[in-house]
Coordinates of C-alpha atoms in Angstrom, one line a residue:
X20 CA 0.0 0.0 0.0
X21 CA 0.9 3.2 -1.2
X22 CA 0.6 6.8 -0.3
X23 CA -2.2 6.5 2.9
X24 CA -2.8 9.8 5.0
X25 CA -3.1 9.3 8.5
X26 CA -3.2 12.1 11.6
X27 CA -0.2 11.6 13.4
X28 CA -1.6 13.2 16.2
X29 CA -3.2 9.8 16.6
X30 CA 0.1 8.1 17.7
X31 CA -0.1 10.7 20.9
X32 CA -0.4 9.7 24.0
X33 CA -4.2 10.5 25.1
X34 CA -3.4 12.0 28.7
X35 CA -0.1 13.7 27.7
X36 CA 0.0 14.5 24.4
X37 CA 3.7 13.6 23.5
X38 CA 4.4 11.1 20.8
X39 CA 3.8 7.3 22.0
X40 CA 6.8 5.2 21.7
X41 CA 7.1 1.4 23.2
X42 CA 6.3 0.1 25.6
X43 CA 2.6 1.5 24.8
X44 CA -0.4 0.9 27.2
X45 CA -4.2 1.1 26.7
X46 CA -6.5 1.9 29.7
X47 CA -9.5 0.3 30.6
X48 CA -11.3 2.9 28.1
X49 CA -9.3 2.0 25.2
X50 CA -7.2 5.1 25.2
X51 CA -3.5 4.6 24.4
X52 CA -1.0 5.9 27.0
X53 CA 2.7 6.2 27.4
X54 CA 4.6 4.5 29.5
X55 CA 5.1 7.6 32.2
X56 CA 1.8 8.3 32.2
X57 CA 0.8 4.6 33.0
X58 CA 2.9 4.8 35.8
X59 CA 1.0 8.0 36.9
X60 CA -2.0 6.2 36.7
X61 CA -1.3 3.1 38.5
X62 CA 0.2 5.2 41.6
X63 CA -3.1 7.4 41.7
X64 CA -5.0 3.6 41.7
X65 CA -7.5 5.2 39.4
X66 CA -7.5 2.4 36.3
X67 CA -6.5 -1.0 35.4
X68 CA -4.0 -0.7 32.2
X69 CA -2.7 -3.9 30.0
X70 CA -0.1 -3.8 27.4
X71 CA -0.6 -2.9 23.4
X72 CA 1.4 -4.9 21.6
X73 CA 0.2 -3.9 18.4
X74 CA 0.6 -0.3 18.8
X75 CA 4.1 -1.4 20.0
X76 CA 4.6 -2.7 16.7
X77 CA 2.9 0.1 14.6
X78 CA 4.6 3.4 15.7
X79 CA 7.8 1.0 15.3
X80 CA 6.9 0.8 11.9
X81 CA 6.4 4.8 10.9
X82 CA 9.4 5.6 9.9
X83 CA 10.6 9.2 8.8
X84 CA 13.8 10.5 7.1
X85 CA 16.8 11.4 9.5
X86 CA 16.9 15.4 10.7
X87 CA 20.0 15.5 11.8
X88 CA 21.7 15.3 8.7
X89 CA 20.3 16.7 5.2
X90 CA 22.1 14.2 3.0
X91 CA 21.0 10.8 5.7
X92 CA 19.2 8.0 3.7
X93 CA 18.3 6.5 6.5
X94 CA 14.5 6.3 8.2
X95 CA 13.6 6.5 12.2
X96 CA 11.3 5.8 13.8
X97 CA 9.0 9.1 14.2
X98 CA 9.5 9.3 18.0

């Protein structure tokens, strides 16, 4: 598949905002979260949280050419 569109305010974390990177979480509401913010959570005791594996592997796989260096081939990933 070739030239999708997606927002990629949709690979943010839904309490902080910042860009999600492994390992990825998904409340008990179905909202992705980072990592920090999970922890946040779970000291507050204010919501169960399991694992998202396959957002894990999906912001893994959006990859963006290197800014560090204009004449870099090589692709990151976005986060």
């Amino acid at each position: 598949m070739r030239n999708v569109t997606v927002g990629i305010e949709m690979f943010d974390c839904s309490i902080c905002s910042k860009p999600l990177s492994p390992p990825i979480f998904q409340c008990s509401k179905g909202n992705s979260i980072c990592s920090p913010c999970r922890d946040k959570l779970l000291e507050s005791g204010r919501t169960a949280t399991q694992r998202c594996h396959v957002m894990d592997r999906v912001v893994d796989n959006i990859l963006v050419p290197c800014k560090y260096h204009p004449r870099c081939d090589r692709k990151v990933p976005y986060y």
